[in-house]
PDB file of C-alpha atoms in Angstrom:
ATOM      1  CA  UNK K 127      15.968  -6.040  -9.137  1.00  0.00           C
ATOM      2  CA  UNK K 128      18.667  -5.372  -6.816  1.00  0.00           C
ATOM      3  CA  UNK K 129      18.733  -1.867  -7.375  1.00  0.00           C
ATOM      4  CA  UNK K 130      14.928  -1.215  -6.123  1.00  0.00           C
ATOM      5  CA  UNK K 131      16.294  -3.367  -3.083  1.00  0.00           C
ATOM      6  CA  UNK K 132      19.056  -0.888  -2.575  1.00  0.00           C
ATOM      7  CA  UNK K 133      16.995   1.612  -2.858  1.00  0.00           C
ATOM      8  CA  UNK K 134      14.076   0.319  -0.519  1.00  0.00           C
ATOM      9  CA  UNK K 135      16.671  -1.148   2.140  1.00  0.00           C
ATOM     10  CA  UNK K 136      17.839   2.625   2.267  1.00  0.00           C
ATOM     11  CA  UNK K 137      14.548   4.094   2.459  1.00  0.00           C
ATOM     12  CA  UNK K 138      13.626   1.460   5.475  1.00  0.00           C
ATOM     13  CA  UNK K 139      16.584   2.408   7.241  1.00  0.00           C
ATOM     14  CA  UNK K 140      16.965   6.111   7.001  1.00  0.00           C
ATOM     15  CA  UNK K 141      13.126   6.589   7.741  1.00  0.00           C
ATOM     16  CA  UNK K 142      12.225   3.712   9.374  1.00  0.00           C
ATOM     17  CA  UNK K 143       8.793   5.282   9.987  1.00  0.00           C
ATOM     18  CA  UNK K 144       8.867   7.864   7.747  1.00  0.00           C
ATOM     19  CA  UNK K 145       5.205   9.680   6.845  1.00  0.00           C
ATOM     20  CA  UNK K 146       4.805  11.990   4.064  1.00  0.00           C
ATOM     21  CA  UNK K 147       1.234  12.976   4.185  1.00  0.00           C
ATOM     22  CA  UNK K 148      -0.833  15.499   2.556  1.00  0.00           C
ATOM     23  CA  UNK K 149      -3.955  15.986   3.930  1.00  0.00           C
ATOM     24  CA  UNK K 150      -7.555  16.377   1.435  1.00  0.00           C
ATOM     25  CA  UNK K 151     -10.366  18.130   2.409  1.00  0.00           C
ATOM     26  CA  UNK K 152     -13.099  15.611   4.230  1.00  0.00           C
ATOM     27  CA  UNK K 153     -16.186  15.559   2.561  1.00  0.00           C
ATOM     28  CA  UNK K 154     -19.725  17.783   4.042  1.00  0.00           C
ATOM     29  CA  UNK K 155     -19.593  15.846   7.665  1.00  0.00           C
ATOM     30  CA  UNK K 156     -15.892  16.191   7.845  1.00  0.00           C
ATOM     31  CA  UNK K 157     -15.780  12.639   8.195  1.00  0.00           C
ATOM     32  CA  UNK K 158     -14.918   9.892   4.712  1.00  0.00           C
ATOM     33  CA  UNK K 159     -15.691   6.028   5.448  1.00  0.00           C
ATOM     34  CA  UNK K 160     -14.827   4.100   2.604  1.00  0.00           C
ATOM     35  CA  UNK K 161     -15.621   1.075   4.105  1.00  0.00           C
ATOM     36  CA  UNK K 162     -13.833  -2.607   3.383  1.00  0.00           C
ATOM     37  CA  UNK K 163     -11.163  -1.442   0.560  1.00  0.00           C
ATOM     38  CA  UNK K 164     -10.441  -4.609  -2.439  1.00  0.00           C
ATOM     39  CA  UNK K 165      -6.542  -4.901  -2.321  1.00  0.00           C
ATOM     40  CA  UNK K 166      -5.010  -7.317  -4.759  1.00  0.00           C
ATOM     41  CA  UNK K 167      -1.772  -8.226  -6.046  1.00  0.00           C
ATOM     42  CA  UNK K 168      -0.430  -6.033  -8.868  1.00  0.00           C
ATOM     43  CA  UNK K 169      -0.539  -7.950 -12.095  1.00  0.00           C
ATOM     44  CA  UNK K 170       2.830  -8.718 -14.212  1.00  0.00           C
ATOM     45  CA  UNK K 171       3.514  -9.239 -17.969  1.00  0.00           C
ATOM     46  CA  UNK K 172       3.011 -13.043 -18.076  1.00  0.00           C
ATOM     47  CA  UNK K 173       5.679 -15.208 -19.396  1.00  0.00           C
ATOM     48  CA  UNK K 174       5.467 -18.660 -20.082  1.00  0.00           C
ATOM     49  CA  UNK K 175       2.847 -20.845 -17.951  1.00  0.00           C
ATOM     50  CA  UNK K 176       0.611 -19.614 -14.923  1.00  0.00           C
ATOM     51  CA  UNK K 177       1.743 -19.553 -12.059  1.00  0.00           C
ATOM     52  CA  UNK K 178      -0.243 -20.597  -8.983  1.00  0.00           C
ATOM     53  CA  UNK K 179      -2.583 -18.096  -6.926  1.00  0.00           C
ATOM     54  CA  UNK K 180      -0.794 -16.403  -3.891  1.00  0.00           C
ATOM     55  CA  UNK K 181      -2.420 -17.566  -0.745  1.00  0.00           C
ATOM     56  CA  UNK K 182      -1.584 -13.834   0.876  1.00  0.00           C
ATOM     57  CA  UNK K 183      -4.893 -12.128   1.600  1.00  0.00           C
ATOM     58  CA  UNK K 184      -4.719  -8.395   2.165  1.00  0.00           C
ATOM     59  CA  UNK K 185      -6.988  -6.837   4.353  1.00  0.00           C
ATOM     60  CA  UNK K 186      -7.783  -3.255   4.370  1.00  0.00           C
ATOM     61  CA  UNK K 187      -9.982  -1.364   5.843  1.00  0.00           C
ATOM     62  CA  UNK K 188     -10.096   3.283   5.048  1.00  0.00           C
ATOM     63  CA  UNK K 189     -12.042   5.401   7.828  1.00  0.00           C
ATOM     64  CA  UNK K 190     -11.722   8.885   8.789  1.00  0.00           C
ATOM     65  CA  UNK K 191      -8.342   9.453   6.750  1.00  0.00           C
ATOM     66  CA  UNK K 192      -6.637   6.169   8.243  1.00  0.00           C
ATOM     67  CA  UNK K 193      -6.149   3.341   6.264  1.00  0.00           C
ATOM     68  CA  UNK K 194      -5.829  -0.034   8.120  1.00  0.00           C
ATOM     69  CA  UNK K 195      -4.277  -3.181   6.594  1.00  0.00           C
ATOM     70  CA  UNK K 196      -3.240  -6.354   7.745  1.00  0.00           C
ATOM     71  CA  UNK K 197      -0.895  -9.346   5.921  1.00  0.00           C
ATOM     72  CA  UNK K 198      -2.415 -12.874   6.520  1.00  0.00           C
ATOM     73  CA  UNK K 199       1.377 -13.729   5.649  1.00  0.00           C
ATOM     74  CA  UNK K 200       4.127 -11.183   7.087  1.00  0.00           C
ATOM     75  CA  UNK K 201       6.036 -10.307   3.741  1.00  0.00           C
ATOM     76  CA  UNK K 202       8.371  -7.737   5.839  1.00  0.00           C
ATOM     77  CA  UNK K 203       8.875  -3.751   5.714  1.00  0.00           C
ATOM     78  CA  UNK K 204       6.658  -2.288   3.037  1.00  0.00           C
ATOM     79  CA  UNK K 205       6.139   0.866   1.356  1.00  0.00           C
ATOM     80  CA  UNK K 206       2.731   2.304   1.045  1.00  0.00           C
ATOM     81  CA  UNK K 207       2.109   4.788  -1.953  1.00  0.00           C
ATOM     82  CA  UNK K 208      -1.381   6.771  -1.848  1.00  0.00           C
ATOM     83  CA  UNK K 209      -1.597   8.074  -6.088  1.00  0.00           C
ATOM     84  CA  UNK K 210      -4.606  10.345  -7.426  1.00  0.00           C
ATOM     85  CA  UNK K 211      -7.035   8.584  -9.310  1.00  0.00           C
ATOM     86  CA  UNK K 212      -4.989   9.399 -13.274  1.00  0.00           C
ATOM     87  CA  UNK K 213      -1.934   8.140 -10.931  1.00  0.00           C
ATOM     88  CA  UNK K 214      -0.282  11.065 -11.623  1.00  0.00           C
ATOM     89  CA  UNK K 215       0.487  12.620  -8.224  1.00  0.00           C
ATOM     90  CA  UNK K 216       1.352  10.921  -5.085  1.00  0.00           C
ATOM     91  CA  UNK K 217      -0.655  12.428  -2.395  1.00  0.00           C
ATOM     92  CA  UNK K 218       1.327   9.905   0.499  1.00  0.00           C
ATOM     93  CA  UNK K 219       4.584   7.637   0.679  1.00  0.00           C
ATOM     94  CA  UNK K 220       4.179   5.530   4.492  1.00  0.00           C
ATOM     95  CA  UNK K 221       6.409   2.793   4.905  1.00  0.00           C
ATOM     96  CA  UNK K 222       5.477   0.233   7.245  1.00  0.00           C
ATOM     97  CA  UNK K 223       5.315  -3.161   8.482  1.00  0.00           C
ATOM     98  CA  UNK K 224       3.560  -6.216   7.677  1.00  0.00           C
ATOM     99  CA  UNK K 225       3.801  -8.168  10.714  1.00  0.00           C
ATOM    100  CA  UNK K 226       0.919  -7.016  12.345  1.00  0.00           C
ATOM    101  CA  UNK K 227      -1.914  -4.672  11.387  1.00  0.00           C
ATOM    102  CA  UNK K 228      -0.707  -0.658  10.776  1.00  0.00           C
ATOM    103  CA  UNK K 229      -3.289   1.447  11.446  1.00  0.00           C
ATOM    104  CA  UNK K 230      -1.956   4.742   8.470  1.00  0.00           C
ATOM    105  CA  UNK K 231      -3.061   8.143   8.238  1.00  0.00           C
ATOM    106  CA  UNK K 232      -3.125   8.860   4.874  1.00  0.00           C
ATOM    107  CA  UNK K 233      -5.620  12.209   4.793  1.00  0.00           C
ATOM    108  CA  UNK K 234      -9.277  11.814   3.791  1.00  0.00           C
ATOM    109  CA  UNK K 235      -9.056  10.956   0.444  1.00  0.00           C
ATOM    110  CA  UNK K 236     -11.524  10.682  -2.453  1.00  0.00           C
ATOM    111  CA  UNK K 237     -11.103   8.243  -5.606  1.00  0.00           C
ATOM    112  CA  UNK K 238      -7.100   7.042  -4.619  1.00  0.00           C
ATOM    113  CA  UNK K 239      -5.384   4.666  -6.070  1.00  0.00           C
ATOM    114  CA  UNK K 240      -3.242   2.471  -3.840  1.00  0.00           C
ATOM    115  CA  UNK K 241      -0.232   0.780  -4.368  1.00  0.00           C
ATOM    116  CA  UNK K 242       2.128  -1.594  -2.292  1.00  0.00           C
ATOM    117  CA  UNK K 243       5.438  -2.361  -2.036  1.00  0.00           C
ATOM    118  CA  UNK K 244       6.585  -5.160  -0.035  1.00  0.00           C
ATOM    119  CA  UNK K 245      10.011  -6.039   0.798  1.00  0.00           C
ATOM    120  CA  UNK K 246       9.592  -9.645  -0.670  1.00  0.00           C
ATOM    121  CA  UNK K 247       9.391  -7.965  -4.131  1.00  0.00           C
ATOM    122  CA  UNK K 248       5.749  -8.495  -4.437  1.00  0.00           C
ATOM    123  CA  UNK K 249       3.519  -5.415  -5.396  1.00  0.00           C
ATOM    124  CA  UNK K 250      -0.763  -4.747  -4.642  1.00  0.00           C
ATOM    125  CA  UNK K 251      -3.263  -2.562  -5.748  1.00  0.00           C
ATOM    126  CA  UNK K 252      -6.329  -1.383  -4.612  1.00  0.00           C
ATOM    127  CA  UNK K 253      -8.728   2.181  -4.826  1.00  0.00           C
ATOM    128  CA  UNK K 254     -10.269   4.042  -2.747  1.00  0.00           C
TER     129      UNK K 254
END
């Protein structure tokens, strides 16, 4: 866990707003709009008693290559990873802050897996 926090801290300090984006071809109209995207906490292995559900809510909306993220409660800096649907190829990686709504350009995508890792150690996932 310490190793992950150290890497995340270095990544954040070194590239506070680094965005490595891969633009994929757009649809026939030149615009892709998936609308609202459900984002859930990533399920880890359960050990012992189940935990109470989190009060955190992540609202996500995707339109014209932008992913809009809004965290109900701030979790500090976070990294957004966008993979292909098979989760084998990283399409983009963006560092952002969860204090306010973030508008992140990730390109026009079809069938993409989204992973958000916050500095609090929480992970959230969803699909476009």
